[in-house]
Structures are given as C-alpha cells and as structure tokens.
Coordinates of C-alpha atoms in Angstrom, one line a residue:
X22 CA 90.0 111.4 98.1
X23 CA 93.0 109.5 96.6
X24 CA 96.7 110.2 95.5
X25 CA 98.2 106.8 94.3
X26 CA 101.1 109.0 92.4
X27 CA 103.0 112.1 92.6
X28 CA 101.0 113.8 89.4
X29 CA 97.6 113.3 91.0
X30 CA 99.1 114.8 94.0
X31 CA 100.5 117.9 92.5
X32 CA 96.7 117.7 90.6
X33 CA 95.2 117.8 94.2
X34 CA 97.7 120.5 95.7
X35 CA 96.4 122.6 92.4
X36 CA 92.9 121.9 92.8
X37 CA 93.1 122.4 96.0
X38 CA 94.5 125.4 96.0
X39 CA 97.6 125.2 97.9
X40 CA 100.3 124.5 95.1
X41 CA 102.4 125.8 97.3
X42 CA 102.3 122.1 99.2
X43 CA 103.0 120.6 95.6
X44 CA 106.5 122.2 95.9
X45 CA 107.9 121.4 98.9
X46 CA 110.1 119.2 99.4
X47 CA 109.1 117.6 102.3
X48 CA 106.2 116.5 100.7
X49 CA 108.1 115.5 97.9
X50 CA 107.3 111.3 98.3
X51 CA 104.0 109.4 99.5
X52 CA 106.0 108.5 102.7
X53 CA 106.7 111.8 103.4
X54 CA 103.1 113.0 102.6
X55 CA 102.1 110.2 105.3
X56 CA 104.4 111.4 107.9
X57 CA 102.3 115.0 107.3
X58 CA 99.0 113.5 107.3
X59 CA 97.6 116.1 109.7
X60 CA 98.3 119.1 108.0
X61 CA 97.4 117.9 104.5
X62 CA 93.8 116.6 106.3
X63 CA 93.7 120.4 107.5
X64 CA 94.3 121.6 104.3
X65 CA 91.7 119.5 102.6
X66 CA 89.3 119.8 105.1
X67 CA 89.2 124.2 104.6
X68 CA 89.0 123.6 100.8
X69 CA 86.3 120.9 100.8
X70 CA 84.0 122.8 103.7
X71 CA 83.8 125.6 100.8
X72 CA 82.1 123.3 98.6
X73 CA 79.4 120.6 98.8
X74 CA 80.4 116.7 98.5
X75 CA 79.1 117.2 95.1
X76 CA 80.8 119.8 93.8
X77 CA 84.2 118.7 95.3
X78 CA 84.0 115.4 93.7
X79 CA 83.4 116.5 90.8
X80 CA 86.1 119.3 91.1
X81 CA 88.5 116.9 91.9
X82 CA 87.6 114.0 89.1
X83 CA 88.0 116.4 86.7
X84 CA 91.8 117.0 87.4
X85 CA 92.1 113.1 87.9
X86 CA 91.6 112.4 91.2
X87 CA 89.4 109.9 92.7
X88 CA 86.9 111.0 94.8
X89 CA 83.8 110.1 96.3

C-alpha cells in the first residue's frame, strides 16, 4: 500500500475507514505521516485483517491507491 500524495492519502483514510485521520492536522504532510508511522500501520493493519489480500487490493485500487 502506497500514498505518494495527499489525495491518495485522504483516498486511503476514506477507504480505510478512518477519515477521521484524513483530517487531522498532524497528519496533514508525508513527513508528518512518517513521524506517525506506527499508528497509521495499526490502523491499516485492523482494516486489512477484515478482508482478504484480494479484496483489499482491489478495494483500495479502486479509490486510486496502489496496492499489491
């Protein structure tokens, strides 16, 4: 799973979701998404165990994400 800008991020925080980590501002930039790295891997990690590889990939192509 990939986030090169801030629209595929808000994408994933929807798809996810948690669009409530779309709005904070903390999470606002790429560097301050990688100084939270743990908690967004948490967050990931409880959406994707409640789907298989399959279906989140695809999930998460759909919105523009790259996945794989």
């Amino acid at each position: 799973i990939a986030c090169e800008t801030d629209e595929e991020w808000q994408s994933l925080a929807s798809a996810i979701g948690r669009p409530d980590l779309a709005e904070r501002e903390d999470l606002a930039s790429f560097e301050k998404r990688a100084e939270a790295q743990d908690e967004l891997d948490a967050a990931i990690s409880a959406w994707t165990r409640r789907h298989t590889a399959e279906e989140a990939m695809g999930l998460l192509q759909e919105v523009g994400i790259a996945a794989a």
